[in-house]
Amino acid sequence: MDKLYSPRVTKDVLNKHGFRLSKSLGQNFLIDGNIIDKICEGAEIENDDLCLEIGPGIGTLTQGLLERAKKVLAIEIDKKLIPVLNDTLGDYNNLEIINGDVLKLDLKNVINEKLGDKKIKVAANLPYYITTPIVMKLLEEKLNIKKIVVMVQKEVAMRMQAEPGTKDYGALSIAVQYYSNPEIVTIVPNNVFIPKPKVDSAVIALNVYDEPKVKVKDEKLMFEVVKAAFGKRRKTLANSLSSSSLNIEKSKIKEILNSVDIDPRLRGEKLSIEQYAKIADKIVELNL
Ligand code: SAM
């Protein structure tokens, strides 16, 4: 099969199958071989790697993965793309396709059944309408993943890797950095897709930790504290945490913050993950 990333080949495939791109499924297909190389290099794909791809489309990135990896499992929601993929990638014997919604699948079982128990790599040009839920599902379900390399909107990539005290730092930065070390691989202009998305994109690599970055007694509570702190971004920590669903009065919040050496007048955007973990652990300790 020709290289699917060639704009001419992509157009021929779409025409041959009478395929109409769906905006609501985030179908912006890649037409640039350099970007496919960057994603594969970012994921450091080697010939004994097992890969999961989310949203293969007509198989453009899939083809790059199939040529480098031992096996690729691709999950595509659009059933009209399955015959297209069978046509474009039918010659590869290291591909398995699942027609399904990645957000609804039991990924732990699917990965275990189809790829076994070795650590896998995830690569994808994600559908932008569900970027964050997909990335958070991959991280929170503690799957057996070594690295996730995905194309996302540029501003989402900036938020994922933002450091405390910067304008992009928020709940997403903390959630992603709790589970992984993010690194932007490359910024991608909008003219490498058919059709062109309105926003610029970026490829980001998330190097997944074996254990989360910090130890915390109650993970769920820590993320509630983070949500409360960023829910009212302009307020001080004392105010945002005391007026949240944590249901702890202001004097107690101040006491907690002081006891872990955090100034209650600070804003949530200044705190590191370690500091959020300390606040949550103190709340657990006080049995509040
Ligand atoms: N990988 C292809 C490429 O790079 O050209 C297509 C990428 S396109 C941005 C996103 C793909 O994700 C589309 O093929 C779309 O149908 C698929 N998709 C959208 N929502 C999905 C979901 N919930 N589960 C699985 N695939 C989904």
PDB file of C-alpha atoms and ligand atoms in Angstrom:
ATOM      1  CA  MET A   1       0.000   0.000   0.000  1.00  0.00           C
ATOM      2  CA  ASP A   2       1.145   3.541  -0.775  1.00  0.00           C
ATOM      3  CA  LYS A   3       1.888   5.898   2.070  1.00  0.00           C
ATOM      4  CA  LEU A   4      -1.514   6.987   3.339  1.00  0.00           C
ATOM      5  CA  TYR A   5      -0.175  10.343   4.512  1.00  0.00           C
ATOM      6  CA  SER A   6       0.178  11.502   0.913  1.00  0.00           C
ATOM      7  CA  PRO A   7      -2.671  14.023   0.381  1.00  0.00           C
ATOM      8  CA  ARG A   8      -3.404  12.421  -3.005  1.00  0.00           C
ATOM      9  CA  VAL A   9      -3.655   8.899  -1.524  1.00  0.00           C
ATOM     10  CA  THR A  10      -5.857  10.152   1.350  1.00  0.00           C
ATOM     11  CA  LYS A  11      -8.216  11.870  -1.119  1.00  0.00           C
ATOM     12  CA  ASP A  12      -8.299   8.756  -3.348  1.00  0.00           C
ATOM     13  CA  VAL A  13      -9.168   6.536  -0.349  1.00  0.00           C
ATOM     14  CA  LEU A  14     -11.944   8.900   0.776  1.00  0.00           C
ATOM     15  CA  ASN A  15     -13.360   9.087  -2.760  1.00  0.00           C
ATOM     16  CA  LYS A  16     -13.103   5.348  -3.405  1.00  0.00           C
ATOM     17  CA  HIS A  17     -15.165   4.615  -0.278  1.00  0.00           C
ATOM     18  CA  GLY A  18     -17.479   7.622  -0.662  1.00  0.00           C
ATOM     19  CA  PHE A  19     -16.455   8.540   2.901  1.00  0.00           C
ATOM     20  CA  ARG A  20     -17.717  11.836   4.305  1.00  0.00           C
ATOM     21  CA  LEU A  21     -15.684  13.222   7.199  1.00  0.00           C
ATOM     22  CA  SER A  22     -17.590  13.767  10.435  1.00  0.00           C
ATOM     23  CA  LYS A  23     -16.904  17.011  12.255  1.00  0.00           C
ATOM     24  CA  SER A  24     -18.689  15.803  15.374  1.00  0.00           C
ATOM     25  CA  LEU A  25     -16.319  12.799  15.650  1.00  0.00           C
ATOM     26  CA  GLY A  26     -13.290  15.090  15.397  1.00  0.00           C
ATOM     27  CA  GLN A  27     -12.193  13.620  12.062  1.00  0.00           C
ATOM     28  CA  ASN A  28      -9.179  15.667  10.964  1.00  0.00           C
ATOM     29  CA  PHE A  29      -6.887  13.274   9.139  1.00  0.00           C
ATOM     30  CA  LEU A  30      -3.103  13.684   9.017  1.00  0.00           C
ATOM     31  CA  ILE A  31      -1.457  14.245   5.633  1.00  0.00           C
ATOM     32  CA  ASP A  32       2.183  14.770   6.611  1.00  0.00           C
ATOM     33  CA  GLY A  33       4.767  11.996   6.942  1.00  0.00           C
ATOM     34  CA  ASN A  34       7.056  14.140   9.127  1.00  0.00           C
ATOM     35  CA  ILE A  35       4.410  14.366  11.826  1.00  0.00           C
ATOM     36  CA  ILE A  36       3.855  10.589  11.720  1.00  0.00           C
ATOM     37  CA  ASP A  37       7.650  10.190  12.188  1.00  0.00           C
ATOM     38  CA  LYS A  38       7.647  12.683  15.085  1.00  0.00           C
ATOM     39  CA  ILE A  39       4.847  10.799  16.887  1.00  0.00           C
ATOM     40  CA  CYS A  40       6.594   7.430  16.391  1.00  0.00           C
ATOM     41  CA  GLU A  41       9.981   8.849  17.411  1.00  0.00           C
ATOM     42  CA  GLY A  42       8.400  10.592  20.428  1.00  0.00           C
ATOM     43  CA  ALA A  43       6.967   7.212  21.474  1.00  0.00           C
ATOM     44  CA  GLU A  44      10.361   5.560  20.805  1.00  0.00           C
ATOM     45  CA  ILE A  45       8.574   2.702  19.051  1.00  0.00           C
ATOM     46  CA  GLU A  46      10.755  -0.380  18.704  1.00  0.00           C
ATOM     47  CA  ASN A  47      10.087  -3.636  16.906  1.00  0.00           C
ATOM     48  CA  ASP A  48       9.055  -5.533  20.022  1.00  0.00           C
ATOM     49  CA  ASP A  49       6.587  -2.833  21.154  1.00  0.00           C
ATOM     50  CA  LEU A  50       2.865  -3.381  21.592  1.00  0.00           C
ATOM     51  CA  CYS A  51       0.846  -0.293  20.717  1.00  0.00           C
ATOM     52  CA  LEU A  52      -2.638   0.994  21.260  1.00  0.00           C
ATOM     53  CA  GLU A  53      -3.947   3.589  18.837  1.00  0.00           C
ATOM     54  CA  ILE A  54      -7.128   5.529  19.504  1.00  0.00           C
ATOM     55  CA  GLY A  55      -9.034   6.708  16.424  1.00  0.00           C
ATOM     56  CA  PRO A  56      -7.090   5.293  13.452  1.00  0.00           C
ATOM     57  CA  GLY A  57      -9.252   7.106  10.863  1.00  0.00           C
ATOM     58  CA  ILE A  58      -8.221   5.731   7.450  1.00  0.00           C
ATOM     59  CA  GLY A  59      -5.019   4.344   9.025  1.00  0.00           C
ATOM     60  CA  THR A  60      -2.411   7.031   8.348  1.00  0.00           C
ATOM     61  CA  LEU A  61      -0.656   7.004  11.734  1.00  0.00           C
ATOM     62  CA  THR A  62      -1.519   3.307  12.132  1.00  0.00           C
ATOM     63  CA  GLN A  63       0.588   2.538   9.054  1.00  0.00           C
ATOM     64  CA  GLY A  64       3.623   4.272  10.619  1.00  0.00           C
ATOM     65  CA  LEU A  65       3.093   2.303  13.842  1.00  0.00           C
ATOM     66  CA  LEU A  66       2.586  -1.020  12.030  1.00  0.00           C
ATOM     67  CA  GLU A  67       5.891  -0.608  10.228  1.00  0.00           C
ATOM     68  CA  ARG A  68       7.785  -0.081  13.483  1.00  0.00           C
ATOM     69  CA  ALA A  69       5.978  -2.073  16.194  1.00  0.00           C
ATOM     70  CA  LYS A  70       5.296  -5.741  16.883  1.00  0.00           C
ATOM     71  CA  LYS A  71       1.534  -5.313  17.156  1.00  0.00           C
ATOM     72  CA  VAL A  72      -0.983  -2.472  16.960  1.00  0.00           C
ATOM     73  CA  LEU A  73      -4.446  -2.524  18.475  1.00  0.00           C
ATOM     74  CA  ALA A  74      -6.600   0.263  17.022  1.00  0.00           C
ATOM     75  CA  ILE A  75      -9.913   1.402  18.500  1.00  0.00           C
ATOM     76  CA  GLU A  76     -12.194   3.306  16.112  1.00  0.00           C
ATOM     77  CA  ILE A  77     -15.714   4.472  16.954  1.00  0.00           C
ATOM     78  CA  ASP A  78     -16.897   5.070  13.376  1.00  0.00           C
ATOM     79  CA  LYS A  79     -18.082   1.774  11.932  1.00  0.00           C
ATOM     80  CA  LYS A  80     -17.975   3.229   8.416  1.00  0.00           C
ATOM     81  CA  LEU A  81     -14.171   3.377   8.760  1.00  0.00           C
ATOM     82  CA  ILE A  82     -13.758  -0.355   9.440  1.00  0.00           C
ATOM     83  CA  PRO A  83     -14.086  -1.470   5.771  1.00  0.00           C
ATOM     84  CA  VAL A  84     -11.833   1.446   4.807  1.00  0.00           C
ATOM     85  CA  LEU A  85      -9.158   0.275   7.284  1.00  0.00           C
ATOM     86  CA  ASN A  86      -9.503  -3.318   6.070  1.00  0.00           C
ATOM     87  CA  ASP A  87      -8.818  -2.010   2.584  1.00  0.00           C
ATOM     88  CA  THR A  88      -5.936   0.360   3.398  1.00  0.00           C
ATOM     89  CA  LEU A  89      -4.171  -1.839   5.988  1.00  0.00           C
ATOM     90  CA  GLY A  90      -5.345  -5.333   5.011  1.00  0.00           C
ATOM     91  CA  ASP A  91      -1.799  -6.366   4.054  1.00  0.00           C
ATOM     92  CA  TYR A  92      -0.432  -5.953   7.588  1.00  0.00           C
ATOM     93  CA  ASN A  93      -0.693  -9.037   9.795  1.00  0.00           C
ATOM     94  CA  ASN A  94       0.233  -7.213  13.028  1.00  0.00           C
ATOM     95  CA  LEU A  95      -2.973  -5.147  13.248  1.00  0.00           C
ATOM     96  CA  GLU A  96      -6.153  -5.735  15.218  1.00  0.00           C
ATOM     97  CA  ILE A  97      -9.067  -3.317  14.964  1.00  0.00           C
ATOM     98  CA  ILE A  98     -11.872  -2.844  17.470  1.00  0.00           C
ATOM     99  CA  ASN A  99     -14.991  -0.910  16.521  1.00  0.00           C
ATOM    100  CA  GLY A 100     -15.961   0.887  19.734  1.00  0.00           C
ATOM    101  CA  ASP A 101     -15.991   4.025  21.848  1.00  0.00           C
ATOM    102  CA  VAL A 102     -12.726   4.248  23.768  1.00  0.00           C
ATOM    103  CA  LEU A 103     -14.486   6.057  26.627  1.00  0.00           C
ATOM    104  CA  LYS A 104     -16.952   3.181  27.106  1.00  0.00           C
ATOM    105  CA  LEU A 105     -14.598   0.213  26.750  1.00  0.00           C
ATOM    106  CA  ASP A 106     -13.117  -1.645  29.688  1.00  0.00           C
ATOM    107  CA  LEU A 107      -9.576  -0.838  28.572  1.00  0.00           C
ATOM    108  CA  LYS A 108      -7.856  -2.941  31.219  1.00  0.00           C
ATOM    109  CA  ASN A 109      -9.590  -6.088  29.948  1.00  0.00           C
ATOM    110  CA  VAL A 110      -9.301  -5.192  26.269  1.00  0.00           C
ATOM    111  CA  ILE A 111      -5.566  -4.464  26.531  1.00  0.00           C
ATOM    112  CA  ASN A 112      -4.926  -7.580  28.570  1.00  0.00           C
ATOM    113  CA  GLU A 113      -6.884  -9.788  26.181  1.00  0.00           C
ATOM    114  CA  LYS A 114      -5.478  -8.348  22.939  1.00  0.00           C
ATOM    115  CA  LEU A 115      -1.959  -7.282  23.883  1.00  0.00           C
ATOM    116  CA  GLY A 116      -1.120  -9.302  26.998  1.00  0.00           C
ATOM    117  CA  ASP A 117       0.532  -8.084  30.174  1.00  0.00           C
ATOM    118  CA  LYS A 118       3.694  -6.409  28.851  1.00  0.00           C
ATOM    119  CA  LYS A 119       3.792  -2.600  29.183  1.00  0.00           C
ATOM    120  CA  ILE A 120       2.344  -0.928  26.085  1.00  0.00           C
ATOM    121  CA  LYS A 121       2.692   2.413  24.314  1.00  0.00           C
ATOM    122  CA  VAL A 122      -0.242   4.557  23.258  1.00  0.00           C
ATOM    123  CA  ALA A 123      -0.078   6.743  20.165  1.00  0.00           C
ATOM    124  CA  ALA A 124      -2.892   8.809  18.697  1.00  0.00           C
ATOM    125  CA  ASN A 125      -4.030  11.857  16.859  1.00  0.00           C
ATOM    126  CA  LEU A 126      -6.874  12.394  19.289  1.00  0.00           C
ATOM    127  CA  PRO A 127     -10.410  13.560  18.478  1.00  0.00           C
ATOM    128  CA  TYR A 128     -10.260  17.042  20.055  1.00  0.00           C
ATOM    129  CA  TYR A 129     -13.828  17.067  21.430  1.00  0.00           C
ATOM    130  CA  ILE A 130     -12.812  14.436  24.011  1.00  0.00           C
ATOM    131  CA  THR A 131      -9.054  14.953  24.442  1.00  0.00           C
ATOM    132  CA  THR A 132      -9.081  15.416  28.216  1.00  0.00           C
ATOM    133  CA  PRO A 133     -11.499  12.560  29.074  1.00  0.00           C
ATOM    134  CA  ILE A 134      -9.433  10.138  26.947  1.00  0.00           C
ATOM    135  CA  VAL A 135      -6.086  11.176  28.459  1.00  0.00           C
ATOM    136  CA  MET A 136      -7.498  11.083  31.990  1.00  0.00           C
ATOM    137  CA  LYS A 137      -9.048   7.653  31.394  1.00  0.00           C
ATOM    138  CA  LEU A 138      -5.672   6.322  30.184  1.00  0.00           C
ATOM    139  CA  LEU A 139      -3.944   7.709  33.290  1.00  0.00           C
ATOM    140  CA  GLU A 140      -6.537   7.166  36.023  1.00  0.00           C
ATOM    141  CA  GLU A 141      -7.369   3.562  35.185  1.00  0.00           C
ATOM    142  CA  LYS A 142      -3.743   2.679  35.978  1.00  0.00           C
ATOM    143  CA  LEU A 143      -3.352   0.639  32.816  1.00  0.00           C
ATOM    144  CA  ASN A 144      -0.109  -1.059  31.939  1.00  0.00           C
ATOM    145  CA  ILE A 145       1.192   1.896  29.890  1.00  0.00           C
ATOM    146  CA  LYS A 146       4.776   3.070  29.544  1.00  0.00           C
ATOM    147  CA  LYS A 147       4.274   6.090  27.342  1.00  0.00           C
ATOM    148  CA  ILE A 148       1.385   8.028  25.784  1.00  0.00           C
ATOM    149  CA  VAL A 149       2.210  10.167  22.748  1.00  0.00           C
ATOM    150  CA  VAL A 150      -0.727  12.121  21.432  1.00  0.00           C
ATOM    151  CA  MET A 151      -1.633  14.994  19.170  1.00  0.00           C
ATOM    152  CA  VAL A 152      -3.833  17.460  21.058  1.00  0.00           C
ATOM    153  CA  GLN A 153      -4.802  21.127  20.771  1.00  0.00           C
ATOM    154  CA  LYS A 154      -1.718  23.255  21.442  1.00  0.00           C
ATOM    155  CA  GLU A 155      -3.309  25.063  24.379  1.00  0.00           C
ATOM    156  CA  VAL A 156      -4.227  21.748  26.034  1.00  0.00           C
ATOM    157  CA  ALA A 157      -0.620  20.540  25.643  1.00  0.00           C
ATOM    158  CA  MET A 158       0.603  23.788  27.251  1.00  0.00           C
ATOM    159  CA  ARG A 159      -1.766  23.252  30.181  1.00  0.00           C
ATOM    160  CA  MET A 160      -0.666  19.640  30.618  1.00  0.00           C
ATOM    161  CA  GLN A 161       2.986  20.558  31.028  1.00  0.00           C
ATOM    162  CA  ALA A 162       2.567  23.921  32.842  1.00  0.00           C
ATOM    163  CA  GLU A 163       4.464  24.585  36.057  1.00  0.00           C
ATOM    164  CA  PRO A 164       3.099  26.196  39.267  1.00  0.00           C
ATOM    165  CA  GLY A 165       2.767  29.975  39.080  1.00  0.00           C
ATOM    166  CA  THR A 166       2.297  30.126  35.291  1.00  0.00           C
ATOM    167  CA  LYS A 167      -0.921  31.181  33.546  1.00  0.00           C
ATOM    168  CA  ASP A 168      -1.537  27.725  32.047  1.00  0.00           C
ATOM    169  CA  TYR A 169      -1.161  25.885  35.369  1.00  0.00           C
ATOM    170  CA  GLY A 170      -4.387  24.328  36.598  1.00  0.00           C
ATOM    171  CA  ALA A 171      -6.238  21.183  37.614  1.00  0.00           C
ATOM    172  CA  LEU A 172      -5.297  19.460  34.324  1.00  0.00           C
ATOM    173  CA  SER A 173      -1.568  20.147  34.864  1.00  0.00           C
ATOM    174  CA  ILE A 174      -1.743  18.595  38.321  1.00  0.00           C
ATOM    175  CA  ALA A 175      -3.784  15.586  37.207  1.00  0.00           C
ATOM    176  CA  VAL A 176      -1.458  14.805  34.280  1.00  0.00           C
ATOM    177  CA  GLN A 177       1.741  15.466  36.251  1.00  0.00           C
ATOM    178  CA  TYR A 178       0.576  13.302  39.146  1.00  0.00           C
ATOM    179  CA  TYR A 179       0.667  10.275  36.842  1.00  0.00           C
ATOM    180  CA  SER A 180       3.306  11.227  34.259  1.00  0.00           C
ATOM    181  CA  ASN A 181       6.145  13.449  33.154  1.00  0.00           C
ATOM    182  CA  PRO A 182       4.874  15.448  30.131  1.00  0.00           C
ATOM    183  CA  GLU A 183       7.135  16.727  27.339  1.00  0.00           C
ATOM    184  CA  ILE A 184       5.996  18.591  24.240  1.00  0.00           C
ATOM    185  CA  VAL A 185       7.503  16.809  21.214  1.00  0.00           C
ATOM    186  CA  THR A 186       6.563  19.371  18.571  1.00  0.00           C
ATOM    187  CA  ILE A 187       4.104  22.139  17.738  1.00  0.00           C
ATOM    188  CA  VAL A 188       2.016  21.315  14.666  1.00  0.00           C
ATOM    189  CA  PRO A 189       0.502  23.833  12.222  1.00  0.00           C
ATOM    190  CA  ASN A 190      -3.094  23.306  11.106  1.00  0.00           C
ATOM    191  CA  ASN A 191      -2.224  22.686   7.429  1.00  0.00           C
ATOM    192  CA  VAL A 192      -1.126  19.072   7.990  1.00  0.00           C
ATOM    193  CA  PHE A 193      -4.719  17.885   8.357  1.00  0.00           C
ATOM    194  CA  ILE A 194      -7.708  17.332   6.081  1.00  0.00           C
ATOM    195  CA  PRO A 195      -9.815  19.286   6.887  1.00  0.00           C
ATOM    196  CA  LYS A 196      -7.740  21.967   8.661  1.00  0.00           C
ATOM    197  CA  PRO A 197      -8.769  22.378  12.317  1.00  0.00           C
ATOM    198  CA  LYS A 198      -9.289  25.960  13.565  1.00  0.00           C
ATOM    199  CA  VAL A 199      -6.609  25.639  16.241  1.00  0.00           C
ATOM    200  CA  ASP A 200      -2.898  24.818  16.244  1.00  0.00           C
ATOM    201  CA  SER A 201      -1.897  21.463  17.641  1.00  0.00           C
ATOM    202  CA  ALA A 202       0.988  19.867  19.514  1.00  0.00           C
ATOM    203  CA  VAL A 203       2.336  16.375  19.972  1.00  0.00           C
ATOM    204  CA  ILE A 204       2.899  15.680  23.659  1.00  0.00           C
ATOM    205  CA  ALA A 205       4.621  12.678  25.237  1.00  0.00           C
ATOM    206  CA  LEU A 206       3.477  11.571  28.684  1.00  0.00           C
ATOM    207  CA  ASN A 207       6.073   9.342  30.302  1.00  0.00           C
ATOM    208  CA  VAL A 208       3.922   7.382  32.723  1.00  0.00           C
ATOM    209  CA  TYR A 209       5.343   6.772  36.214  1.00  0.00           C
ATOM    210  CA  ASP A 210       5.301   3.287  37.735  1.00  0.00           C
ATOM    211  CA  GLU A 211       3.893   4.944  40.866  1.00  0.00           C
ATOM    212  CA  PRO A 212       2.219   8.392  41.015  1.00  0.00           C
ATOM    213  CA  LYS A 213       4.600  11.302  41.584  1.00  0.00           C
ATOM    214  CA  VAL A 214       3.602  11.840  45.210  1.00  0.00           C
ATOM    215  CA  LYS A 215       2.284   9.544  47.902  1.00  0.00           C
ATOM    216  CA  VAL A 216      -1.059  10.679  49.257  1.00  0.00           C
ATOM    217  CA  LYS A 217      -3.393   8.937  51.689  1.00  0.00           C
ATOM    218  CA  ASP A 218      -6.599   9.760  49.795  1.00  0.00           C
ATOM    219  CA  GLU A 219      -6.111  10.475  46.090  1.00  0.00           C
ATOM    220  CA  LYS A 220      -9.759  11.374  45.524  1.00  0.00           C
ATOM    221  CA  LEU A 221      -9.691  13.914  48.331  1.00  0.00           C
ATOM    222  CA  MET A 222      -6.498  15.491  46.954  1.00  0.00           C
ATOM    223  CA  PHE A 223      -8.203  16.060  43.598  1.00  0.00           C
ATOM    224  CA  GLU A 224     -11.232  17.544  45.408  1.00  0.00           C
ATOM    225  CA  VAL A 225      -8.882  20.011  47.100  1.00  0.00           C
ATOM    226  CA  VAL A 226      -7.296  20.836  43.722  1.00  0.00           C
ATOM    227  CA  LYS A 227     -10.732  21.308  42.140  1.00  0.00           C
ATOM    228  CA  ALA A 228     -11.799  23.583  45.001  1.00  0.00           C
ATOM    229  CA  ALA A 229      -8.587  25.635  44.779  1.00  0.00           C
ATOM    230  CA  PHE A 230      -8.908  26.228  41.032  1.00  0.00           C
ATOM    231  CA  GLY A 231     -12.714  26.502  41.026  1.00  0.00           C
ATOM    232  CA  LYS A 232     -12.353  30.047  42.308  1.00  0.00           C
ATOM    233  CA  ARG A 233      -9.024  30.928  40.750  1.00  0.00           C
ATOM    234  CA  ARG A 234      -8.924  34.566  41.820  1.00  0.00           C
ATOM    235  CA  LYS A 235      -9.602  33.793  45.496  1.00  0.00           C
ATOM    236  CA  THR A 236      -7.017  33.050  48.157  1.00  0.00           C
ATOM    237  CA  LEU A 237      -6.686  29.423  49.237  1.00  0.00           C
ATOM    238  CA  ALA A 238      -8.380  30.171  52.559  1.00  0.00           C
ATOM    239  CA  ASN A 239     -11.419  31.545  50.722  1.00  0.00           C
ATOM    240  CA  SER A 240     -11.619  29.060  47.852  1.00  0.00           C
ATOM    241  CA  LEU A 241     -11.214  25.967  50.042  1.00  0.00           C
ATOM    242  CA  SER A 242     -13.633  27.156  52.735  1.00  0.00           C
ATOM    243  CA  SER A 243     -16.384  27.995  50.235  1.00  0.00           C
ATOM    244  CA  SER A 244     -16.160  24.611  48.498  1.00  0.00           C
ATOM    245  CA  SER A 245     -17.817  21.213  48.793  1.00  0.00           C
ATOM    246  CA  LEU A 246     -15.042  20.213  51.215  1.00  0.00           C
ATOM    247  CA  ASN A 247     -17.290  21.723  53.887  1.00  0.00           C
ATOM    248  CA  ILE A 248     -14.556  22.856  56.220  1.00  0.00           C
ATOM    249  CA  GLU A 249     -14.854  26.218  57.913  1.00  0.00           C
ATOM    250  CA  LYS A 250     -12.392  28.993  57.173  1.00  0.00           C
ATOM    251  CA  SER A 251     -10.635  29.049  60.538  1.00  0.00           C
ATOM    252  CA  LYS A 252      -9.974  25.305  60.246  1.00  0.00           C
ATOM    253  CA  ILE A 253      -8.706  25.693  56.657  1.00  0.00           C
ATOM    254  CA  LYS A 254      -6.286  28.389  57.834  1.00  0.00           C
ATOM    255  CA  GLU A 255      -5.113  26.119  60.642  1.00  0.00           C
ATOM    256  CA  ILE A 256      -4.541  23.232  58.200  1.00  0.00           C
ATOM    257  CA  LEU A 257      -2.642  25.416  55.733  1.00  0.00           C
ATOM    258  CA  ASN A 258      -0.465  26.940  58.440  1.00  0.00           C
ATOM    259  CA  SER A 259       0.312  23.502  59.864  1.00  0.00           C
ATOM    260  CA  VAL A 260       1.756  22.414  56.492  1.00  0.00           C
ATOM    261  CA  ASP A 261       3.633  25.710  55.999  1.00  0.00           C
ATOM    262  CA  ILE A 262       1.378  27.104  53.276  1.00  0.00           C
ATOM    263  CA  ASP A 263       0.352  30.765  53.423  1.00  0.00           C
ATOM    264  CA  PRO A 264      -3.517  30.861  53.382  1.00  0.00           C
ATOM    265  CA  ARG A 265      -3.313  34.115  51.380  1.00  0.00           C
ATOM    266  CA  LEU A 266      -1.732  32.331  48.406  1.00  0.00           C
ATOM    267  CA  ARG A 267      -3.753  31.377  45.331  1.00  0.00           C
ATOM    268  CA  GLY A 268      -4.138  27.760  44.232  1.00  0.00           C
ATOM    269  CA  GLU A 269      -2.033  28.321  41.120  1.00  0.00           C
ATOM    270  CA  LYS A 270       1.107  28.743  43.273  1.00  0.00           C
ATOM    271  CA  LEU A 271       1.014  25.301  44.892  1.00  0.00           C
ATOM    272  CA  SER A 272       2.901  22.205  43.782  1.00  0.00           C
ATOM    273  CA  ILE A 273       1.395  18.702  43.700  1.00  0.00           C
ATOM    274  CA  GLU A 274       3.399  17.883  46.828  1.00  0.00           C
ATOM    275  CA  GLN A 275       1.726  20.779  48.660  1.00  0.00           C
ATOM    276  CA  TYR A 276      -1.751  19.637  47.567  1.00  0.00           C
ATOM    277  CA  ALA A 277      -0.913  16.155  48.843  1.00  0.00           C
ATOM    278  CA  LYS A 278       0.142  17.628  52.205  1.00  0.00           C
ATOM    279  CA  ILE A 279      -3.149  19.532  52.555  1.00  0.00           C
ATOM    280  CA  ALA A 280      -5.170  16.404  51.728  1.00  0.00           C
ATOM    281  CA  ASP A 281      -3.134  14.260  54.136  1.00  0.00           C
ATOM    282  CA  LYS A 282      -3.694  16.810  56.912  1.00  0.00           C
ATOM    283  CA  ILE A 283      -7.455  16.744  56.319  1.00  0.00           C
ATOM    284  CA  VAL A 284      -7.376  12.925  56.563  1.00  0.00           C
ATOM    285  CA  GLU A 285      -5.237  13.082  59.715  1.00  0.00           C
ATOM    286  CA  LEU A 286      -7.697  15.458  61.372  1.00  0.00           C
ATOM    287  CA  ASN A 287     -10.548  13.179  60.330  1.00  0.00           C
ATOM    288  CA  LEU A 288     -12.586  16.077  58.917  1.00  0.00           C
TER     289      LEU A 288
HETATM  290  N1  SAM B   1      -5.490   8.704  13.271  1.00  0.00           N
HETATM  291  C1  SAM B   1      -6.109   9.356  12.121  1.00  0.00           C
HETATM  292  C2  SAM B   1      -5.147  10.356  11.524  1.00  0.00           C
HETATM  293  O1  SAM B   1      -4.231  10.759  12.236  1.00  0.00           O
HETATM  294  O2  SAM B   1      -5.328  10.728  10.373  1.00  0.00           O
HETATM  295  C3  SAM B   1      -7.438  10.018  12.498  1.00  0.00           C
HETATM  296  C4  SAM B   1      -7.380  11.020  13.618  1.00  0.00           C
HETATM  297  S1  SAM B   1      -8.879  11.932  13.849  1.00  0.00           S
HETATM  298  C5  SAM B   1      -8.241  13.405  14.584  1.00  0.00           C
HETATM  299  C6  SAM B   1      -9.674  11.182  15.262  1.00  0.00           C
HETATM  300  C7  SAM B   1     -10.239   9.779  15.038  1.00  0.00           C
HETATM  301  O3  SAM B   1     -10.840   9.343  16.268  1.00  0.00           O
HETATM  302  C8  SAM B   1     -11.325   9.670  13.982  1.00  0.00           C
HETATM  303  O4  SAM B   1     -11.074   8.580  13.146  1.00  0.00           O
HETATM  304  C9  SAM B   1     -12.618   9.460  14.796  1.00  0.00           C
HETATM  305  O5  SAM B   1     -13.617   8.730  14.094  1.00  0.00           O
HETATM  306  C10 SAM B   1     -12.079   8.691  16.003  1.00  0.00           C
HETATM  307  N2  SAM B   1     -12.893   8.813  17.231  1.00  0.00           N
HETATM  308  C11 SAM B   1     -13.691   9.860  17.625  1.00  0.00           C
HETATM  309  N3  SAM B   1     -14.267   9.602  18.812  1.00  0.00           N
HETATM  310  C12 SAM B   1     -13.827   8.373  19.206  1.00  0.00           C
HETATM  311  C13 SAM B   1     -14.091   7.543  20.345  1.00  0.00           C
HETATM  312  N4  SAM B   1     -14.902   7.949  21.343  1.00  0.00           N
HETATM  313  N5  SAM B   1     -13.514   6.307  20.408  1.00  0.00           N
HETATM  314  C14 SAM B   1     -12.683   5.891  19.412  1.00  0.00           C
HETATM  315  N6  SAM B   1     -12.399   6.631  18.300  1.00  0.00           N
HETATM  316  C15 SAM B   1     -12.954   7.852  18.195  1.00  0.00           C
END
